[in-house]
PDB file of N, CA and C in Angstrom:
ATOM      1  N   UNK A 290     -22.526 -10.089 -54.532  1.00  0.00           N
ATOM      2  CA  UNK A 290     -21.613 -11.186 -54.094  1.00  0.00           C
ATOM      3  C   UNK A 290     -23.254 -12.639 -53.627  1.00  0.00           C
ATOM      4  N   UNK A 291     -22.102 -13.556 -54.023  1.00  0.00           N
ATOM      5  CA  UNK A 291     -23.002 -14.271 -53.350  1.00  0.00           C
ATOM      6  C   UNK A 291     -23.245 -14.404 -52.005  1.00  0.00           C
ATOM      7  N   UNK A 292     -24.489 -14.892 -51.799  1.00  0.00           N
ATOM      8  CA  UNK A 292     -25.184 -15.388 -49.995  1.00  0.00           C
ATOM      9  C   UNK A 292     -23.523 -15.685 -49.345  1.00  0.00           C
ATOM     10  N   UNK A 293     -22.757 -16.863 -49.410  1.00  0.00           N
ATOM     11  CA  UNK A 293     -21.590 -17.171 -48.760  1.00  0.00           C
ATOM     12  C   UNK A 293     -20.793 -15.518 -48.947  1.00  0.00           C
ATOM     13  N   UNK A 294     -20.627 -15.442 -50.161  1.00  0.00           N
ATOM     14  CA  UNK A 294     -19.343 -14.040 -49.494  1.00  0.00           C
ATOM     15  C   UNK A 294     -20.363 -12.929 -48.930  1.00  0.00           C
ATOM     16  N   UNK A 295     -21.508 -12.851 -48.746  1.00  0.00           N
ATOM     17  CA  UNK A 295     -22.236 -11.592 -47.713  1.00  0.00           C
ATOM     18  C   UNK A 295     -22.192 -11.866 -46.131  1.00  0.00           C
ATOM     19  N   UNK A 296     -22.228 -13.579 -46.492  1.00  0.00           N
ATOM     20  CA  UNK A 296     -22.378 -14.130 -45.090  1.00  0.00           C
ATOM     21  C   UNK A 296     -20.800 -13.632 -44.199  1.00  0.00           C
ATOM     22  N   UNK A 297     -20.122 -13.434 -45.547  1.00  0.00           N
ATOM     23  CA  UNK A 297     -18.154 -13.639 -44.625  1.00  0.00           C
ATOM     24  C   UNK A 297     -17.929 -12.242 -44.570  1.00  0.00           C
ATOM     25  N   UNK A 298     -18.860 -11.279 -45.456  1.00  0.00           N
ATOM     26  CA  UNK A 298     -18.581  -9.868 -45.425  1.00  0.00           C
ATOM     27  C   UNK A 298     -19.210  -8.866 -43.964  1.00  0.00           C
ATOM     28  N   UNK A 299     -19.973  -9.988 -43.753  1.00  0.00           N
ATOM     29  CA  UNK A 299     -20.640  -9.828 -42.292  1.00  0.00           C
ATOM     30  C   UNK A 299     -20.460  -9.907 -41.140  1.00  0.00           C
ATOM     31  N   UNK A 300     -19.608 -11.040 -41.230  1.00  0.00           N
ATOM     32  CA  UNK A 300     -19.044 -11.964 -40.193  1.00  0.00           C
ATOM     33  C   UNK A 300     -17.251 -11.016 -40.103  1.00  0.00           C
ATOM     34  N   UNK A 301     -17.105 -10.677 -40.860  1.00  0.00           N
ATOM     35  CA  UNK A 301     -15.431  -9.845 -40.877  1.00  0.00           C
ATOM     36  C   UNK A 301     -16.141  -8.619 -39.822  1.00  0.00           C
ATOM     37  N   UNK A 302     -17.378  -7.687 -40.320  1.00  0.00           N
ATOM     38  CA  UNK A 302     -17.583  -6.564 -39.789  1.00  0.00           C
ATOM     39  C   UNK A 302     -18.107  -7.224 -38.020  1.00  0.00           C
ATOM     40  N   UNK A 303     -18.532  -8.446 -37.936  1.00  0.00           N
ATOM     41  CA  UNK A 303     -18.891  -8.364 -36.460  1.00  0.00           C
ATOM     42  C   UNK A 303     -17.447  -8.548 -35.435  1.00  0.00           C
ATOM     43  N   UNK A 304     -16.848  -9.457 -36.071  1.00  0.00           N
ATOM     44  CA  UNK A 304     -15.113  -9.985 -35.937  1.00  0.00           C
ATOM     45  C   UNK A 304     -14.285  -8.786 -35.640  1.00  0.00           C
ATOM     46  N   UNK A 305     -14.493  -7.732 -36.524  1.00  0.00           N
ATOM     47  CA  UNK A 305     -13.528  -6.193 -36.370  1.00  0.00           C
ATOM     48  C   UNK A 305     -14.103  -5.701 -34.986  1.00  0.00           C
ATOM     49  N   UNK A 306     -15.540  -5.644 -34.963  1.00  0.00           N
ATOM     50  CA  UNK A 306     -16.655  -4.389 -34.192  1.00  0.00           C
ATOM     51  C   UNK A 306     -15.627  -5.029 -32.705  1.00  0.00           C
ATOM     52  N   UNK A 307     -15.865  -6.440 -32.148  1.00  0.00           N
ATOM     53  CA  UNK A 307     -15.162  -7.308 -31.281  1.00  0.00           C
ATOM     54  C   UNK A 307     -13.508  -6.540 -31.270  1.00  0.00           C
ATOM     55  N   UNK A 308     -13.196  -6.191 -32.017  1.00  0.00           N
ATOM     56  CA  UNK A 308     -11.813  -5.378 -31.882  1.00  0.00           C
ATOM     57  C   UNK A 308     -11.877  -3.771 -31.897  1.00  0.00           C
ATOM     58  N   UNK A 309     -13.309  -3.129 -31.312  1.00  0.00           N
ATOM     59  CA  UNK A 309     -13.375  -1.718 -30.835  1.00  0.00           C
ATOM     60  C   UNK A 309     -13.459  -1.194 -32.192  1.00  0.00           C
ATOM     61  N   UNK A 310     -13.728  -1.664 -33.818  1.00  0.00           N
ATOM     62  CA  UNK A 310     -13.467  -1.036 -34.997  1.00  0.00           C
ATOM     63  C   UNK A 310     -15.052  -0.863 -35.251  1.00  0.00           C
ATOM     64  N   UNK A 311     -15.322  -0.443 -35.732  1.00  0.00           N
ATOM     65  CA  UNK A 311     -16.749  -0.037 -36.467  1.00  0.00           C
ATOM     66  C   UNK A 311     -17.131  -1.460 -37.466  1.00  0.00           C
ATOM     67  N   UNK A 312     -18.615  -1.660 -37.541  1.00  0.00           N
ATOM     68  CA  UNK A 312     -19.006  -2.785 -38.269  1.00  0.00           C
ATOM     69  C   UNK A 312     -18.802  -2.932 -39.770  1.00  0.00           C
ATOM     70  N   UNK A 313     -18.858  -1.492 -40.240  1.00  0.00           N
ATOM     71  CA  UNK A 313     -18.855  -0.889 -41.368  1.00  0.00           C
ATOM     72  C   UNK A 313     -17.058  -1.009 -42.117  1.00  0.00           C
ATOM     73  N   UNK A 314     -16.478  -0.815 -40.805  1.00  0.00           N
ATOM     74  CA  UNK A 314     -14.533  -1.482 -41.368  1.00  0.00           C
ATOM     75  C   UNK A 314     -14.368  -2.700 -41.459  1.00  0.00           C
ATOM     76  N   UNK A 315     -14.834  -3.597 -40.715  1.00  0.00           N
ATOM     77  CA  UNK A 315     -14.877  -4.616 -40.656  1.00  0.00           C
ATOM     78  C   UNK A 315     -15.434  -5.474 -42.209  1.00  0.00           C
ATOM     79  N   UNK A 316     -16.685  -4.837 -42.410  1.00  0.00           N
ATOM     80  CA  UNK A 316     -17.586  -5.289 -43.566  1.00  0.00           C
ATOM     81  C   UNK A 316     -16.401  -4.776 -45.169  1.00  0.00           C
ATOM     82  N   UNK A 317     -16.111  -3.636 -44.834  1.00  0.00           N
ATOM     83  CA  UNK A 317     -14.775  -3.123 -46.024  1.00  0.00           C
ATOM     84  C   UNK A 317     -13.772  -3.987 -46.293  1.00  0.00           C
ATOM     85  N   UNK A 318     -13.012  -4.568 -44.829  1.00  0.00           N
ATOM     86  CA  UNK A 318     -12.264  -5.478 -44.971  1.00  0.00           C
ATOM     87  C   UNK A 318     -12.305  -6.752 -45.582  1.00  0.00           C
ATOM     88  N   UNK A 319     -13.133  -7.249 -45.072  1.00  0.00           N
ATOM     89  CA  UNK A 319     -13.635  -8.477 -45.529  1.00  0.00           C
ATOM     90  C   UNK A 319     -14.104  -8.676 -47.548  1.00  0.00           C
ATOM     91  N   UNK A 320     -14.714  -7.690 -47.572  1.00  0.00           N
ATOM     92  CA  UNK A 320     -14.909  -7.270 -49.039  1.00  0.00           C
ATOM     93  C   UNK A 320     -13.782  -7.450 -49.720  1.00  0.00           C
ATOM     94  N   UNK A 321     -12.852  -6.415 -49.076  1.00  0.00           N
ATOM     95  CA  UNK A 321     -11.129  -6.347 -50.071  1.00  0.00           C
ATOM     96  C   UNK A 321     -10.680  -7.242 -50.073  1.00  0.00           C
ATOM     97  N   UNK A 322     -11.160  -8.514 -48.383  1.00  0.00           N
ATOM     98  CA  UNK A 322     -10.128  -9.865 -48.532  1.00  0.00           C
ATOM     99  C   UNK A 322     -10.856 -10.437 -49.961  1.00  0.00           C
ATOM    100  N   UNK A 323     -11.801 -10.662 -50.199  1.00  0.00           N
ATOM    101  CA  UNK A 323     -12.816 -11.458 -51.422  1.00  0.00           C
ATOM    102  C   UNK A 323     -12.290 -11.138 -52.638  1.00  0.00           C
ATOM    103  N   UNK A 324     -12.117  -9.491 -53.072  1.00  0.00           N
ATOM    104  CA  UNK A 324     -12.135  -9.250 -54.291  1.00  0.00           C
ATOM    105  C   UNK A 324     -10.749  -9.558 -54.572  1.00  0.00           C
ATOM    106  N   UNK A 325      -9.871  -9.569 -53.915  1.00  0.00           N
ATOM    107  CA  UNK A 325      -8.330  -9.629 -54.147  1.00  0.00           C
ATOM    108  C   UNK A 325      -7.728  -9.052 -55.009  1.00  0.00           C
ATOM    109  N   UNK A 326      -8.205  -7.466 -55.244  1.00  0.00           N
ATOM    110  CA  UNK A 326      -7.520  -6.317 -56.341  1.00  0.00           C
ATOM    111  C   UNK A 326      -7.853  -5.380 -55.328  1.00  0.00           C
ATOM    112  N   UNK A 327      -7.178  -4.353 -56.058  1.00  0.00           N
ATOM    113  CA  UNK A 327      -7.484  -3.260 -55.589  1.00  0.00           C
ATOM    114  C   UNK A 327      -8.316  -2.417 -55.969  1.00  0.00           C
ATOM    115  N   UNK A 328      -9.524  -1.295 -54.653  1.00  0.00           N
ATOM    116  CA  UNK A 328     -10.871  -1.072 -55.164  1.00  0.00           C
ATOM    117  C   UNK A 328     -10.740   0.660 -54.928  1.00  0.00           C
ATOM    118  N   UNK A 329     -11.600   1.260 -55.212  1.00  0.00           N
ATOM    119  CA  UNK A 329     -11.711   2.166 -55.389  1.00  0.00           C
ATOM    120  C   UNK A 329     -12.619   2.594 -53.915  1.00  0.00           C
ATOM    121  N   UNK A 330     -12.759   4.182 -53.699  1.00  0.00           N
ATOM    122  CA  UNK A 330     -13.644   4.242 -52.626  1.00  0.00           C
ATOM    123  C   UNK A 330     -15.026   4.229 -53.120  1.00  0.00           C
ATOM    124  N   UNK A 331     -15.202   4.540 -54.614  1.00  0.00           N
ATOM    125  CA  UNK A 331     -16.220   4.559 -55.144  1.00  0.00           C
ATOM    126  C   UNK A 331     -16.661   3.738 -55.200  1.00  0.00           C
ATOM    127  N   UNK A 332     -15.969   2.279 -55.749  1.00  0.00           N
ATOM    128  CA  UNK A 332     -16.744   1.275 -55.956  1.00  0.00           C
ATOM    129  C   UNK A 332     -16.612   0.354 -54.519  1.00  0.00           C
ATOM    130  N   UNK A 333     -16.206   0.939 -53.499  1.00  0.00           N
ATOM    131  CA  UNK A 333     -16.336   0.255 -52.039  1.00  0.00           C
ATOM    132  C   UNK A 333     -17.682   0.420 -51.623  1.00  0.00           C
ATOM    133  N   UNK A 334     -18.202   2.067 -51.620  1.00  0.00           N
ATOM    134  CA  UNK A 334     -19.242   2.871 -51.784  1.00  0.00           C
ATOM    135  C   UNK A 334     -20.467   1.883 -51.786  1.00  0.00           C
ATOM    136  N   UNK A 335     -20.394   1.319 -53.383  1.00  0.00           N
ATOM    137  CA  UNK A 335     -21.376   1.190 -54.138  1.00  0.00           C
ATOM    138  C   UNK A 335     -21.601  -0.238 -54.051  1.00  0.00           C
ATOM    139  N   UNK A 336     -20.594  -1.298 -53.422  1.00  0.00           N
ATOM    140  CA  UNK A 336     -20.447  -2.427 -53.126  1.00  0.00           C
ATOM    141  C   UNK A 336     -21.174  -3.116 -52.018  1.00  0.00           C
ATOM    142  N   UNK A 337     -21.007  -1.852 -50.678  1.00  0.00           N
ATOM    143  CA  UNK A 337     -21.557  -2.353 -49.640  1.00  0.00           C
ATOM    144  C   UNK A 337     -22.503  -1.945 -49.097  1.00  0.00           C
ATOM    145  N   UNK A 338     -22.976  -0.661 -49.822  1.00  0.00           N
ATOM    146  CA  UNK A 338     -23.951   0.692 -49.621  1.00  0.00           C
ATOM    147  C   UNK A 338     -23.786   1.443 -48.304  1.00  0.00           C
ATOM    148  N   UNK A 339     -22.404   2.038 -48.429  1.00  0.00           N
ATOM    149  CA  UNK A 339     -22.159   2.983 -47.358  1.00  0.00           C
ATOM    150  C   UNK A 339     -21.704   4.102 -48.044  1.00  0.00           C
ATOM    151  N   UNK A 340     -22.179   5.064 -46.432  1.00  0.00           N
ATOM    152  CA  UNK A 340     -21.653   6.490 -47.128  1.00  0.00           C
ATOM    153  C   UNK A 340     -20.251   6.926 -47.179  1.00  0.00           C
ATOM    154  N   UNK A 341     -20.007   7.807 -48.479  1.00  0.00           N
ATOM    155  CA  UNK A 341     -18.344   8.079 -48.094  1.00  0.00           C
ATOM    156  C   UNK A 341     -17.660   8.918 -46.706  1.00  0.00           C
ATOM    157  N   UNK A 342     -18.302   8.974 -46.185  1.00  0.00           N
ATOM    158  CA  UNK A 342     -17.863   9.265 -44.744  1.00  0.00           C
ATOM    159  C   UNK A 342     -17.822   8.074 -43.770  1.00  0.00           C
ATOM    160  N   UNK A 343     -18.362   6.732 -44.218  1.00  0.00           N
ATOM    161  CA  UNK A 343     -18.452   5.550 -43.409  1.00  0.00           C
ATOM    162  C   UNK A 343     -17.053   4.755 -44.480  1.00  0.00           C
ATOM    163  N   UNK A 344     -16.777   4.689 -45.938  1.00  0.00           N
ATOM    164  CA  UNK A 344     -15.730   4.212 -46.133  1.00  0.00           C
ATOM    165  C   UNK A 344     -14.358   4.993 -46.048  1.00  0.00           C
ATOM    166  N   UNK A 345     -14.565   6.318 -46.135  1.00  0.00           N
ATOM    167  CA  UNK A 345     -13.429   7.022 -45.655  1.00  0.00           C
ATOM    168  C   UNK A 345     -12.277   6.932 -44.074  1.00  0.00           C
ATOM    169  N   UNK A 346     -13.513   6.774 -43.297  1.00  0.00           N
ATOM    170  CA  UNK A 346     -13.332   6.405 -41.782  1.00  0.00           C
ATOM    171  C   UNK A 346     -12.707   4.692 -41.758  1.00  0.00           C
ATOM    172  N   UNK A 347     -13.304   4.144 -42.524  1.00  0.00           N
ATOM    173  CA  UNK A 347     -13.031   2.785 -42.291  1.00  0.00           C
ATOM    174  C   UNK A 347     -11.560   2.524 -43.269  1.00  0.00           C
ATOM    175  N   UNK A 348     -11.341   2.977 -44.608  1.00  0.00           N
ATOM    176  CA  UNK A 348      -9.573   3.353 -45.058  1.00  0.00           C
ATOM    177  C   UNK A 348      -9.349   4.157 -43.947  1.00  0.00           C
ATOM    178  N   UNK A 349      -9.309   4.808 -43.409  1.00  0.00           N
ATOM    179  CA  UNK A 349      -8.195   5.067 -42.551  1.00  0.00           C
ATOM    180  C   UNK A 349      -7.672   4.062 -41.152  1.00  0.00           C
ATOM    181  N   UNK A 350      -9.178   3.637 -41.056  1.00  0.00           N
ATOM    182  CA  UNK A 350      -8.649   2.619 -39.101  1.00  0.00           C
ATOM    183  C   UNK A 350      -8.187   1.336 -40.378  1.00  0.00           C
ATOM    184  N   UNK A 351      -8.437   0.988 -41.295  1.00  0.00           N
ATOM    185  CA  UNK A 351      -7.639  -0.451 -42.030  1.00  0.00           C
ATOM    186  C   UNK A 351      -5.803   0.078 -42.092  1.00  0.00           C
ATOM    187  N   UNK A 352      -5.995   1.527 -42.553  1.00  0.00           N
ATOM    188  CA  UNK A 352      -4.429   1.609 -42.719  1.00  0.00           C
ATOM    189  C   UNK A 352      -3.972   1.667 -41.374  1.00  0.00           C
ATOM    190  N   UNK A 353      -4.640   2.497 -40.549  1.00  0.00           N
ATOM    191  CA  UNK A 353      -3.543   2.763 -39.017  1.00  0.00           C
ATOM    192  C   UNK A 353      -3.836   1.077 -38.474  1.00  0.00           C
ATOM    193  N   UNK A 354      -3.802   0.436 -38.827  1.00  0.00           N
ATOM    194  CA  UNK A 354      -3.887  -1.075 -38.288  1.00  0.00           C
ATOM    195  C   UNK A 354      -3.004  -1.773 -38.934  1.00  0.00           C
ATOM    196  N   UNK A 355      -2.366  -1.349 -40.291  1.00  0.00           N
ATOM    197  CA  UNK A 355      -2.120  -2.013 -41.438  1.00  0.00           C
ATOM    198  C   UNK A 355      -2.646  -2.577 -41.816  1.00  0.00           C
ATOM    199  N   UNK A 356      -3.950  -3.497 -42.185  1.00  0.00           N
ATOM    200  CA  UNK A 356      -4.771  -4.013 -42.801  1.00  0.00           C
ATOM    201  C   UNK A 356      -4.845  -3.798 -44.490  1.00  0.00           C
ATOM    202  N   UNK A 357      -4.691  -2.822 -44.953  1.00  0.00           N
ATOM    203  CA  UNK A 357      -4.550  -2.221 -45.992  1.00  0.00           C
ATOM    204  C   UNK A 357      -3.807  -1.388 -46.294  1.00  0.00           C
ATOM    205  N   UNK A 358      -3.614  -1.151 -47.372  1.00  0.00           N
ATOM    206  CA  UNK A 358      -2.647  -0.241 -47.899  1.00  0.00           C
ATOM    207  C   UNK A 358      -3.531   0.658 -49.453  1.00  0.00           C
ATOM    208  N   UNK A 359      -3.049   2.216 -49.218  1.00  0.00           N
ATOM    209  CA  UNK A 359      -3.228   2.820 -50.380  1.00  0.00           C
ATOM    210  C   UNK A 359      -2.556   3.068 -51.658  1.00  0.00           C
ATOM    211  N   UNK A 360      -2.779   3.017 -52.782  1.00  0.00           N
ATOM    212  CA  UNK A 360      -2.297   2.985 -53.970  1.00  0.00           C
ATOM    213  C   UNK A 360      -2.467   4.527 -54.534  1.00  0.00           C
ATOM    214  N   UNK A 361      -1.480   5.416 -54.796  1.00  0.00           N
ATOM    215  CA  UNK A 361      -2.285   6.250 -55.397  1.00  0.00           C
ATOM    216  C   UNK A 361      -2.047   6.565 -56.841  1.00  0.00           C
ATOM    217  N   UNK A 362      -2.890   7.240 -57.482  1.00  0.00           N
ATOM    218  CA  UNK A 362      -3.020   7.046 -58.911  1.00  0.00           C
ATOM    219  C   UNK A 362      -2.132   8.421 -58.961  1.00  0.00           C
ATOM    220  N   UNK A 363      -0.783   8.410 -60.434  1.00  0.00           N
ATOM    221  CA  UNK A 363      -0.503   9.467 -60.768  1.00  0.00           C
ATOM    222  C   UNK A 363      -1.083  10.927 -61.076  1.00  0.00           C
ATOM    223  N   UNK A 364      -0.804  11.656 -60.219  1.00  0.00           N
ATOM    224  CA  UNK A 364      -1.567  13.237 -61.020  1.00  0.00           C
ATOM    225  C   UNK A 364      -2.680  12.970 -60.536  1.00  0.00           C
ATOM    226  N   UNK A 365      -3.276  12.370 -59.621  1.00  0.00           N
ATOM    227  CA  UNK A 365      -5.098  12.416 -58.580  1.00  0.00           C
ATOM    228  C   UNK A 365      -4.607  12.318 -57.312  1.00  0.00           C
ATOM    229  N   UNK A 366      -5.829  13.423 -56.425  1.00  0.00           N
ATOM    230  CA  UNK A 366      -5.612  13.081 -55.143  1.00  0.00           C
ATOM    231  C   UNK A 366      -5.978  11.769 -55.215  1.00  0.00           C
ATOM    232  N   UNK A 367      -7.071  10.593 -56.105  1.00  0.00           N
ATOM    233  CA  UNK A 367      -7.649   9.447 -55.457  1.00  0.00           C
ATOM    234  C   UNK A 367      -6.605   8.632 -55.639  1.00  0.00           C
ATOM    235  N   UNK A 368      -7.063   7.610 -54.607  1.00  0.00           N
ATOM    236  CA  UNK A 368      -5.822   6.061 -54.399  1.00  0.00           C
ATOM    237  C   UNK A 368      -7.023   5.178 -54.574  1.00  0.00           C
ATOM    238  N   UNK A 369      -6.408   3.971 -54.298  1.00  0.00           N
ATOM    239  CA  UNK A 369      -6.623   2.722 -54.317  1.00  0.00           C
ATOM    240  C   UNK A 369      -6.687   1.939 -53.306  1.00  0.00           C
ATOM    241  N   UNK A 370      -7.564   1.224 -52.761  1.00  0.00           N
ATOM    242  CA  UNK A 370      -7.391   0.625 -51.538  1.00  0.00           C
ATOM    243  C   UNK A 370      -7.129  -1.189 -51.585  1.00  0.00           C
ATOM    244  N   UNK A 371      -5.769  -1.482 -51.212  1.00  0.00           N
ATOM    245  CA  UNK A 371      -5.856  -3.108 -50.939  1.00  0.00           C
ATOM    246  C   UNK A 371      -5.633  -3.811 -49.742  1.00  0.00           C
ATOM    247  N   UNK A 372      -6.347  -4.852 -49.735  1.00  0.00           N
ATOM    248  CA  UNK A 372      -5.812  -5.837 -48.443  1.00  0.00           C
ATOM    249  C   UNK A 372      -4.323  -6.493 -48.282  1.00  0.00           C
ATOM    250  N   UNK A 373      -3.921  -6.242 -46.971  1.00  0.00           N
ATOM    251  CA  UNK A 373      -2.694  -7.122 -47.280  1.00  0.00           C
ATOM    252  C   UNK A 373      -1.388  -6.250 -48.288  1.00  0.00           C
ATOM    253  N   UNK A 374      -0.453  -6.875 -47.445  1.00  0.00           N
ATOM    254  CA  UNK A 374       0.894  -6.160 -47.786  1.00  0.00           C
ATOM    255  C   UNK A 374       1.531  -7.109 -48.503  1.00  0.00           C
ATOM    256  N   UNK A 375       1.804  -6.682 -50.014  1.00  0.00           N
ATOM    257  CA  UNK A 375       2.817  -7.693 -51.015  1.00  0.00           C
ATOM    258  C   UNK A 375       4.570  -7.416 -51.126  1.00  0.00           C
ATOM    259  N   UNK A 376       4.918  -8.372 -50.351  1.00  0.00           N
ATOM    260  CA  UNK A 376       6.390  -8.282 -49.938  1.00  0.00           C
ATOM    261  C   UNK A 376       7.417  -8.072 -51.637  1.00  0.00           C
TER     262      UNK A 376
END
């Protein structure tokens, strides 16, 4: 990430913390917004230096808030995560 992108991701972490969500959840959401395409949990974990449990909890929170959606992989338990909803 560029310094500006990192600043945005961290600012989203601070913003969502004000909504009583974890800072990691906000950072993950900010990263997905910048990325503009679906990502795997492994990609998110590596890009943001988060633990598997932090990524999993963040995804659950963001799905519950309707801020991200999961895209299943046919024949697998894995899925991709994407910010926003397409109409």
